[in-house]
Coordinates of C-alpha atoms (C1' of nucleotides) in Angstrom, one line a residue:
Chain A
M7 CA -10.9 -30.1 16.8
S8 CA -7.9 -29.7 19.0
L9 CA -4.4 -29.1 17.7
A10 CA -2.0 -31.7 16.3
C11 CA 1.3 -29.9 16.5
D12 CA 3.2 -33.1 16.0
T13 CA 2.2 -33.4 12.4
C14 CA 1.8 -29.6 11.7
P15 CA 3.5 -28.7 8.4
V16 CA 4.5 -25.3 9.6
R17 CA 5.6 -26.3 13.1
D18 CA 9.2 -25.1 12.3
S19 CA 8.3 -21.9 10.5
A20 CA 5.3 -20.4 12.2
A21 CA 5.5 -18.1 15.2
C22 CA 5.0 -20.9 17.6
A23 CA 8.2 -22.5 16.4
V24 CA 10.1 -20.4 19.0
L25 CA 8.3 -22.2 21.9
T26 CA 9.7 -25.2 23.7
E27 CA 7.8 -28.5 23.5
E28 CA 6.0 -27.9 26.8
E29 CA 5.1 -24.4 26.0
R30 CA 3.7 -25.4 22.6
E31 CA 1.7 -28.1 24.4
A32 CA 0.2 -25.6 26.8
L33 CA -0.6 -23.1 24.0
S34 CA -2.2 -25.7 21.9
A35 CA -4.7 -26.4 24.6
A36 CA -6.2 -23.0 23.9
G37 CA -6.3 -23.3 20.1
R38 CA -8.6 -25.0 17.6
T39 CA -8.0 -25.9 14.1
R40 CA -10.4 -24.7 11.5
T41 CA -10.8 -25.3 7.8
L42 CA -12.2 -22.7 5.3
E43 CA -13.4 -23.3 1.8
R44 CA -12.6 -20.8 -1.0
G45 CA -14.6 -17.6 -0.4
E46 CA -15.3 -18.4 3.3
M47 CA -14.6 -15.6 5.7
L48 CA -12.5 -16.0 8.8
F49 CA -13.8 -12.7 10.2
A50 CA -15.2 -9.4 8.9
A51 CA -14.2 -5.8 9.4
G52 CA -15.8 -4.6 12.6
D53 CA -15.9 -7.9 14.4
D54 CA -15.1 -7.3 18.0
K55 CA -14.4 -11.0 18.7
A56 CA -12.1 -11.7 15.8
A57 CA -9.8 -14.5 16.5
C58 CA -6.0 -14.7 15.9
A59 CA -4.7 -17.5 13.6
T60 CA -1.7 -19.1 12.1
L61 CA -2.3 -20.3 8.6
V62 CA -1.3 -23.9 8.2
S63 CA -2.1 -24.5 4.6
G64 CA -3.9 -22.7 1.8
A65 CA -4.0 -18.9 1.2
L66 CA -5.9 -16.0 2.6
K67 CA -6.6 -12.4 1.5
V68 CA -6.9 -9.4 3.8
C69 CA -9.3 -6.8 2.3
A70 CA -10.5 -3.4 3.2
V71 CA -14.1 -2.6 2.5
D72 CA -15.0 0.9 1.5
E73 CA -18.4 2.7 2.0
H74 CA -19.8 1.3 -1.3
G75 CA -18.9 -2.3 -0.4
N76 CA -16.0 -2.5 -2.8
E77 CA -13.2 -4.7 -1.6
Q78 CA -9.5 -3.8 -1.9
I79 CA -7.0 -6.5 -1.2
L80 CA -4.3 -5.3 1.1
S81 CA -2.3 -8.4 1.7
L82 CA -2.0 -12.1 1.0
V83 CA -1.3 -14.6 3.7
H84 CA 0.7 -17.7 3.0
P85 CA 1.3 -20.8 5.2
S86 CA 3.0 -20.0 8.5
G87 CA 1.7 -16.5 8.3
F88 CA 0.0 -14.9 11.3
I89 CA -3.4 -13.1 11.3
G90 CA -4.8 -11.0 14.0
E91 CA -4.9 -7.5 15.5
L92 CA -4.0 -8.2 19.1
F93 CA -4.5 -4.7 20.4
A94 CA -7.4 -3.2 18.3
P95 CA -10.9 -3.5 19.9
F96 CA -12.3 -4.7 16.6
A97 CA -11.0 -6.0 13.2
H98 CA -10.2 -3.4 10.6
H99 CA -10.3 -5.7 7.6
D100 CA -12.0 -8.7 6.2
V101 CA -10.0 -12.0 6.0
V102 CA -11.2 -14.4 3.4
A103 CA -9.9 -17.8 2.1
L104 CA -8.6 -17.8 -1.4
T105 CA -8.3 -21.6 -1.5
Q106 CA -9.3 -24.3 0.8
S107 CA -7.3 -23.5 3.9
T108 CA -6.6 -24.9 7.3
L109 CA -5.8 -22.6 10.3
C110 CA -4.9 -22.8 13.9
T111 CA -7.0 -20.3 15.7
F112 CA -6.9 -18.7 19.2
A113 CA -9.1 -16.3 21.0
R114 CA -7.5 -12.9 21.2
A115 CA -7.5 -13.0 25.0
D116 CA -5.7 -16.4 25.0
M117 CA -3.1 -15.1 22.6
N118 CA -2.5 -12.0 24.7
R119 CA -2.0 -14.2 27.7
A120 CA 0.4 -16.4 25.8
I121 CA 2.5 -13.3 24.8
D122 CA 2.8 -12.5 28.5
D123 CA 3.7 -16.0 29.5
Y124 CA 6.2 -16.6 26.7
P125 CA 8.3 -13.6 25.9
E126 CA 9.8 -15.5 22.9
L127 CA 6.4 -15.4 21.3
A128 CA 6.1 -11.7 21.5
R129 CA 9.5 -11.4 19.7
A130 CA 8.4 -13.8 17.0
L131 CA 5.2 -12.0 16.4
L132 CA 7.1 -8.7 16.3
R133 CA 9.3 -10.1 13.6
R134 CA 6.3 -11.3 11.6
S135 CA 4.6 -8.0 12.0
Q136 CA 7.7 -6.2 10.7
E137 CA 7.8 -8.5 7.7
D138 CA 4.2 -7.8 7.0
L139 CA 5.0 -4.1 7.1
L140 CA 7.8 -4.6 4.6
A141 CA 5.5 -6.5 2.3
T142 CA 2.8 -3.9 2.5
R143 CA 5.2 -1.1 1.8
S144 CA 6.5 -3.0 -1.2
L145 CA 3.0 -3.2 -2.6
L146 CA 2.5 0.5 -1.8
E147 CA 5.7 1.4 -3.7
L148 CA 4.3 -0.6 -6.6
T149 CA 0.9 0.9 -6.8
A150 CA 2.0 4.5 -6.2
H151 CA 4.3 5.0 -9.2
A152 CA 4.5 1.9 -11.5
S153 CA 2.7 1.4 -14.8
A154 CA 0.1 -1.3 -15.2
E155 CA 2.6 -3.6 -17.0
T156 CA 5.2 -3.2 -14.2
R157 CA 2.6 -3.9 -11.5
L158 CA 1.5 -7.0 -13.2
A159 CA 5.0 -8.2 -13.9
A160 CA 6.0 -7.6 -10.3
L161 CA 3.0 -9.6 -9.1
L162 CA 3.8 -12.5 -11.4
H163 CA 7.4 -12.3 -10.3
D164 CA 6.5 -12.5 -6.7
F165 CA 4.2 -15.4 -7.2
A166 CA 6.9 -17.2 -9.2
V167 CA 9.4 -16.7 -6.4
A168 CA 6.8 -17.8 -3.8
A169 CA 6.0 -20.9 -5.8
S170 CA 9.7 -22.0 -5.9
D171 CA 11.1 -23.8 -3.0
T172 CA 14.4 -22.0 -2.7
S173 CA 13.1 -18.4 -2.8
C174 CA 16.2 -17.3 -4.6
H175 CA 14.9 -18.3 -8.0
M176 CA 11.6 -18.3 -9.8
A177 CA 9.5 -21.4 -10.4
R178 CA 9.1 -22.0 -14.1
H179 CA 5.4 -22.7 -13.7
F180 CA 2.7 -21.8 -11.1
E181 CA -1.0 -21.5 -10.7
L182 CA -2.4 -18.0 -10.0
P183 CA -4.2 -18.1 -6.6
L184 CA -6.3 -15.1 -7.7
T185 CA -9.0 -14.4 -10.3
R186 CA -8.5 -11.6 -12.7
G187 CA -10.8 -9.5 -10.6
E188 CA -8.7 -10.1 -7.5
I189 CA -5.5 -9.3 -9.3
A190 CA -7.0 -6.1 -10.6
N191 CA -8.3 -5.2 -7.2
M192 CA -4.9 -5.8 -5.5
L193 CA -3.0 -3.8 -8.1
G194 CA -5.4 -0.9 -8.3
L195 CA -6.3 -1.7 -11.9
T196 CA -9.4 -2.9 -13.7
I197 CA -10.1 -6.5 -14.9
E198 CA -9.8 -5.3 -18.5
T199 CA -6.4 -3.7 -18.0
V200 CA -5.1 -6.9 -16.3
S201 CA -6.3 -9.0 -19.2
R202 CA -4.7 -6.7 -21.8
K203 CA -1.4 -6.4 -20.0
L204 CA -1.2 -10.1 -19.4
K205 CA -1.7 -10.6 -23.2
E206 CA 1.2 -8.1 -23.8
L207 CA 3.4 -10.0 -21.4
E208 CA 2.7 -13.1 -23.3
E209 CA 3.4 -11.4 -26.6
T210 CA 6.8 -10.1 -25.5
G211 CA 7.7 -13.7 -24.6
A212 CA 8.1 -13.2 -20.8
V213 CA 5.4 -15.7 -19.9
A214 CA 2.8 -18.0 -21.4
R215 CA -0.7 -18.7 -20.2
K216 CA -1.7 -22.3 -19.6
G217 CA -5.4 -22.3 -19.1
K218 CA -7.1 -19.6 -17.1
R219 CA -4.9 -19.7 -14.1
G220 CA -1.7 -21.4 -15.1
I221 CA 1.4 -19.3 -15.9
D222 CA 4.7 -20.5 -17.5
V223 CA 7.6 -18.3 -16.9
L224 CA 9.4 -18.4 -20.3
D225 CA 12.0 -15.6 -19.7
P226 CA 12.7 -15.1 -16.0
A227 CA 15.2 -12.3 -16.6
L228 CA 12.8 -10.4 -18.8
L229 CA 10.0 -10.8 -16.3
Q230 CA 12.3 -9.5 -13.5
A231 CA 13.4 -6.6 -15.6
L232 CA 9.8 -5.6 -16.4
S233 CA 8.9 -5.9 -12.7
G234 CA 11.4 -3.4 -11.6
R235 CA 12.5 -5.7 -8.8
H236 CA 16.2 -5.5 -8.1
S237 CA 17.8 -8.6 -6.7
V238 CA 15.7 -11.7 -6.5
Chain B
M15 CA 24.5 13.3 24.9
S16 CA 22.9 10.8 27.2
L17 CA 19.2 10.6 27.8
A18 CA 17.1 12.9 29.9
C19 CA 14.0 10.8 30.4
D20 CA 12.8 13.0 33.2
T21 CA 12.0 15.8 30.9
C22 CA 11.1 13.8 27.8
P23 CA 7.9 15.0 26.2
V24 CA 7.0 11.5 25.0
R25 CA 7.9 9.7 28.2
D26 CA 4.3 8.6 28.7
S27 CA 3.4 7.8 25.1
A28 CA 6.5 6.2 23.5
A29 CA 7.2 2.5 23.6
C30 CA 9.5 2.9 26.7
A31 CA 6.5 4.2 28.7
V32 CA 5.7 0.6 29.6
L33 CA 8.9 0.2 31.5
T34 CA 9.3 0.8 35.2
E35 CA 11.4 3.7 36.4
E36 CA 14.4 1.4 37.0
E37 CA 14.1 -0.4 33.7
R38 CA 13.9 2.9 31.9
E39 CA 17.0 4.0 33.7
A40 CA 18.9 0.9 32.6
L41 CA 17.8 1.3 29.0
S42 CA 18.6 5.0 28.9
A43 CA 22.2 4.1 29.7
A44 CA 22.5 2.5 26.2
G45 CA 20.8 5.2 24.3
R46 CA 21.9 8.6 23.0
T47 CA 19.8 11.6 22.0
R48 CA 20.4 13.0 18.5
T49 CA 19.1 16.0 16.7
L50 CA 18.6 16.2 12.9
E51 CA 18.1 19.2 10.7
R52 CA 15.5 19.2 7.9
G53 CA 16.8 16.9 5.1
E54 CA 19.4 15.2 7.3
M55 CA 19.3 11.4 7.1
L56 CA 19.1 9.1 10.1
F57 CA 20.2 6.2 8.0
A58 CA 20.0 5.1 4.4
A59 CA 18.7 2.0 2.7
G60 CA 21.4 -0.7 2.8
D61 CA 23.0 0.5 6.0
D62 CA 24.0 -2.6 8.0
K63 CA 24.4 -0.7 11.2
A64 CA 21.2 1.3 11.2
A65 CA 20.1 2.3 14.6
C66 CA 16.7 2.1 16.2
A67 CA 15.1 5.3 17.5
T68 CA 12.1 6.8 19.2
L69 CA 11.2 10.2 17.8
V70 CA 10.9 12.7 20.5
S71 CA 10.0 15.8 18.5
G72 CA 9.8 16.8 14.9
A73 CA 8.8 14.6 12.0
L74 CA 10.5 11.9 9.8
K75 CA 9.8 10.3 6.5
V76 CA 10.5 6.7 5.5
C77 CA 11.4 6.5 1.8
A78 CA 12.0 3.7 -0.7
V79 CA 14.6 4.4 -3.3
D80 CA 14.2 2.8 -6.7
E81 CA 16.9 1.9 -9.2
H82 CA 16.8 5.4 -10.8
G83 CA 17.3 7.1 -7.5
N84 CA 13.7 8.3 -7.2
E85 CA 12.3 8.4 -3.7
Q86 CA 8.9 7.3 -2.7
I87 CA 7.6 8.2 0.7
L88 CA 6.1 5.1 2.5
S89 CA 5.4 6.5 5.9
L90 CA 5.6 9.5 8.1
V91 CA 6.8 9.3 11.7
H92 CA 5.4 11.5 14.4
P93 CA 6.7 12.1 18.0
S94 CA 6.6 8.9 20.1
G95 CA 6.9 6.8 16.9
F96 CA 9.5 4.1 16.7
I97 CA 11.9 3.5 13.8
G98 CA 14.0 0.5 13.2
E99 CA 14.0 -2.9 11.7
L100 CA 15.2 -5.1 14.5
F101 CA 15.5 -8.3 12.6
A102 CA 16.6 -7.3 9.1
P103 CA 20.4 -7.5 8.5
F104 CA 20.3 -4.1 6.8
A105 CA 17.8 -1.2 6.5
H106 CA 15.4 -1.4 3.6
H107 CA 14.5 2.3 3.4
D108 CA 15.9 5.7 3.9
V109 CA 14.8 7.7 7.0
V110 CA 15.1 11.5 6.7
A111 CA 14.0 14.4 8.9
L112 CA 11.2 16.6 7.6
T113 CA 11.8 19.2 10.2
Q114 CA 14.3 19.7 12.9
S115 CA 13.9 16.6 15.0
T116 CA 15.2 15.1 18.2
L117 CA 15.5 11.4 18.6
C118 CA 16.5 8.9 21.2
T119 CA 18.6 6.3 19.4
F120 CA 19.8 2.8 20.4
A121 CA 22.2 0.4 18.7
R122 CA 20.2 -2.5 17.3
A123 CA 22.0 -5.0 19.5
D124 CA 21.1 -3.0 22.6
M125 CA 17.5 -2.8 21.6
N126 CA 17.4 -6.6 21.0
R127 CA 18.9 -7.1 24.4
A128 CA 16.3 -4.8 25.9
I129 CA 13.5 -6.8 24.3
D130 CA 14.8 -10.0 25.9
D131 CA 15.2 -8.3 29.3
Y132 CA 11.9 -6.5 29.4
P133 CA 9.0 -8.5 27.9
E134 CA 6.7 -5.5 28.2
L135 CA 8.9 -3.7 25.7
A136 CA 8.4 -6.4 23.1
R137 CA 4.7 -6.1 23.6
A138 CA 4.8 -2.3 23.2
L139 CA 6.8 -2.6 20.0
L140 CA 4.5 -5.2 18.6
R141 CA 1.6 -2.8 19.2
R142 CA 3.4 0.0 17.5
S143 CA 4.3 -2.2 14.6
Q144 CA 0.7 -3.2 14.1
E145 CA -0.3 0.4 14.1
D146 CA 2.3 1.2 11.5
L147 CA 0.9 -1.7 9.5
L148 CA -2.6 -0.2 9.7
A149 CA -1.4 3.2 8.7
T150 CA 0.5 1.8 5.7
R151 CA -2.5 -0.2 4.6
S152 CA -4.7 2.8 4.8
L153 CA -2.3 4.7 2.5
L154 CA -2.3 1.7 0.2
E155 CA -6.0 1.7 0.1
L156 CA -5.9 5.3 -0.9
T157 CA -3.3 5.1 -3.6
A158 CA -4.8 2.0 -5.2
H159 CA -8.2 3.2 -6.1
A160 CA -8.9 6.8 -5.2
S161 CA -8.8 9.8 -7.5
A162 CA -6.2 12.5 -7.2
E163 CA -8.7 14.8 -5.4
T164 CA -9.7 12.1 -2.9
R165 CA -6.0 11.3 -2.2
L166 CA -5.2 14.9 -1.5
A167 CA -8.3 15.5 0.6
A168 CA -7.6 12.4 2.7
L169 CA -4.0 13.6 3.3
L170 CA -5.2 17.1 4.4
H171 CA -7.9 15.4 6.5
D172 CA -5.3 13.3 8.2
F173 CA -3.0 16.2 8.8
A174 CA -5.8 18.3 10.2
V175 CA -6.7 15.5 12.6
A176 CA -3.1 15.0 13.6
A177 CA -2.7 18.7 14.3
S178 CA -5.6 18.8 16.7
D179 CA -5.1 17.8 20.3
T180 CA -8.1 15.6 20.7
S181 CA -7.7 13.4 17.6
C182 CA -11.5 13.2 17.3
H183 CA -11.9 16.5 15.5
M184 CA -9.9 18.4 12.9
A185 CA -7.8 21.4 13.7
R186 CA -9.1 24.5 11.8
H187 CA -5.5 25.5 10.8
F188 CA -2.2 23.7 10.4
E189 CA 1.1 23.9 8.5
L190 CA 1.9 21.2 5.9
P191 CA 5.1 19.4 7.0
L192 CA 5.7 18.4 3.4
T193 CA 6.6 20.3 0.2
R194 CA 4.4 19.9 -2.8
G195 CA 7.0 17.5 -4.2
E196 CA 6.8 15.3 -1.1
I197 CA 3.0 15.3 -1.1
A198 CA 3.0 14.3 -4.7
N199 CA 5.5 11.6 -4.1
M200 CA 3.6 10.2 -1.1
L201 CA 0.3 10.1 -3.0
G202 CA 1.7 8.7 -6.2
L203 CA 1.0 11.9 -8.1
T204 CA 3.0 14.7 -9.8
I205 CA 3.7 18.1 -8.3
E206 CA 1.5 19.7 -11.0
T207 CA -1.5 17.6 -10.2
V208 CA -1.2 18.3 -6.5
S209 CA -1.0 22.0 -7.2
R210 CA -4.1 21.9 -9.4
K211 CA -6.2 19.8 -7.1
L212 CA -5.3 21.9 -4.2
K213 CA -6.5 24.9 -6.1
E214 CA -9.8 23.0 -6.8
L215 CA -10.2 22.1 -3.1
E216 CA -9.8 25.8 -2.4
E217 CA -12.4 26.7 -5.1
T218 CA -15.0 24.3 -3.7
G219 CA -14.6 26.0 -0.4
A220 CA -13.2 23.1 1.6
V221 CA -9.9 24.7 2.5
A222 CA -8.0 28.0 2.0
R223 CA -4.3 28.3 1.5
K224 CA -2.4 30.6 3.8
G225 CA 1.0 31.1 2.3
K226 CA 2.8 28.2 0.8
R227 CA 2.4 25.7 3.7
G228 CA -0.5 27.0 5.7
I229 CA -3.9 25.4 5.4
D230 CA -7.2 26.7 6.8
V231 CA -10.0 24.1 7.0
L232 CA -13.1 26.1 6.0
D233 CA -15.5 23.2 5.7
P234 CA -14.5 20.1 7.8
A235 CA -17.5 18.1 6.8
L236 CA -16.9 18.7 3.1
L237 CA -13.2 17.9 3.4
Q238 CA -14.1 14.6 5.2
A239 CA -16.7 13.7 2.5
L240 CA -14.2 14.3 -0.3
S241 CA -11.6 12.3 1.6
G242 CA -13.7 9.2 1.6
R243 CA -12.8 8.7 5.3
H244 CA -15.7 7.3 7.3
S245 CA -15.8 8.3 11.0
V246 CA -13.2 10.7 12.2
Chain C
dC17 C1' 20.5 42.6 -7.3
dG18 C1' 20.8 38.0 -9.1
dC19 C1' 20.3 33.4 -8.7
dA20 C1' 18.0 29.2 -6.6
dT21 C1' 14.2 26.8 -5.0
dA22 C1' 9.4 26.1 -4.7
dC23 C1' 5.2 26.6 -6.6
dT24 C1' 1.6 27.7 -10.2
dT25 C1' -0.5 27.6 -14.7
dG26 C1' -1.5 26.3 -19.5
dA27 C1' -1.4 23.3 -23.7
dC28 C1' -1.0 18.8 -25.2
dG29 C1' -0.3 13.7 -25.1
dT30 C1' -0.8 9.2 -23.1
dC31 C1' -2.3 5.4 -20.6
dA32 C1' -5.8 3.3 -18.1
dT33 C1' -10.7 3.4 -17.5
dT34 C1' -15.3 2.9 -19.2
dC35 C1' -18.8 1.0 -21.9
dA36 C1' -20.1 -2.5 -24.8
dA37 C1' -20.0 -6.8 -27.0
dA38 C1' -18.3 -11.4 -27.7
dC39 C1' -16.1 -15.5 -26.0
dC40 C1' -15.4 -19.8 -23.4
dG41 C1' -15.9 -23.6 -20.1
dT42 C1' -19.1 -25.6 -17.1
dG43 C1' -23.3 -27.0 -15.2
dT44 C1' -28.5 -27.6 -15.7
dG45 C1' -32.6 -28.9 -17.7
dG46 C1' -35.3 -30.3 -21.5
Chain D
dC11 C1' -27.4 -34.8 -26.9
dC12 C1' -28.3 -30.1 -27.4
dA13 C1' -29.9 -25.6 -25.7
dC14 C1' -29.2 -22.4 -22.6
dA15 C1' -27.6 -19.6 -18.8
dC16 C1' -23.9 -18.0 -16.1
dG17 C1' -19.3 -16.5 -14.2
dG18 C1' -15.0 -15.5 -15.6
dT19 C1' -12.5 -13.7 -19.3
dT20 C1' -11.2 -11.4 -23.6
dT21 C1' -11.4 -7.7 -27.0
dG22 C1' -12.5 -3.2 -29.2
dA23 C1' -13.5 1.8 -29.4
dA24 C1' -14.2 6.1 -27.1
dT25 C1' -13.5 9.0 -23.2
dG26 C1' -11.1 11.2 -19.6
dA27 C1' -7.9 11.8 -15.8
dC28 C1' -3.4 12.4 -14.9
dG29 C1' 1.3 13.1 -16.7
dT30 C1' 4.6 15.6 -19.5
dC31 C1' 6.6 19.6 -21.3
dA32 C1' 7.2 24.3 -21.1
dA33 C1' 6.5 29.1 -19.3
dG34 C1' 5.8 32.0 -15.8
dT35 C1' 5.4 33.7 -10.7
dA36 C1' 6.6 34.1 -6.0
dT37 C1' 9.9 33.8 -2.1
dG38 C1' 14.2 33.7 0.0
dC39 C1' 19.2 34.0 0.4
dG40 C1' 24.0 35.2 -0.8

DNA sequence: CGCATACTTGACGTCATTCAAACCGTGTGG
DNA sequence: CCACACGGTTTGAATGACGTCAAGTATGCG
């Protein structure tokens, strides 16, 4: 399937938003849209022909795989996010869909060419890369020193902010895009600990669970305090 | 002091290596060299006029500062590394010299202008940013799941590789650029644990301590096995 | 010499993991 | 319709790794 930039929901927020209409047209000729079901892999660590992609809808996880085959979630990708190591000879990490997702993919060579042709694009990707770096460092800060409760509260806080439209306040309700196992894995905890701490957060009145995946934020200020996050 | 690119030790490896002679000349007019003593700060989190810089010699640390004033080391910067958040309105982290260091600094506005003028530079910075991202994710992987012993072994392993010239084998001896406190902080441990685990690594015969900061690698294979790092 | 800073060492406590079992919603087959 | 199995989840009890607290030992510097 070729691209349909006209109706693309992230046409104003993705990296390609910096291009002019004609440039976008030219770039789109090299791209393909692709859809992934939950659990499907975009590419695996070690792939030498891993594509680049902009996420249009859904959610992805980026995972490291250690020698025993255990996964470790390093990053989540949300719509308008960019995936792809333009300069590495092969992919360092797995990229897997968390929900049904649609992406706009490009061969690495094509994307490299586009960067040469459209300097604005390089700038946009640099910006995105630095944002990724900040997000990863923020997760690092969390896992290095914080208690299990703080880590979980911070994750819920971030999801609540991500689920709201304005990004300066929390949504009062959202659905977890991750299983308990994925949460545990991402925070460097075990499933059991996540389960217990979630129960504690519920008992303190910060949140309420609605089914297995639904979360109601009952006390945003408390959740934020527990999360150790400063300003929203 | 203005720049002396002719004699710059990282002129072939830093981001500016992609520029032509004339371009480098033009850019150097906007930059200044600066030297920092151990402990001196390049800029602090929150600075709105934080500079960008290429590290010429020495070593830097990038630290997050939490609400209680505790520092957490997020990244180390080695010569030819680039520092600076080009797009954020203010710095998110402190940047501090670990040893006497010399840098080549630019005002953010000048660096932004240079990116526009020299597309190759944007590409080079993008590459560096993605490398930073990989390094940070590797640290994240370590702190999330690994035991204290594994974390420490991995850090020693990385330093040993960094200290060797070829980067595909370990140096047999190197000096730790970090104090115990800084190591602990970076790995999400306490000073006491670092001290104890270092003693254990010595007892297993992987390394020997030479003075407070010196490390002899006695058994590179053992160190690598303990570190959980795959290929060198 | 005296003090400061960095590091080491030991005893004890705590929090998260581990191991084990039960629970729940969903789909499948009898 | 019920029995059953299965994946994801919850809960409990015991263990253990790391942190905390508190001394004690270099090393360096005024």
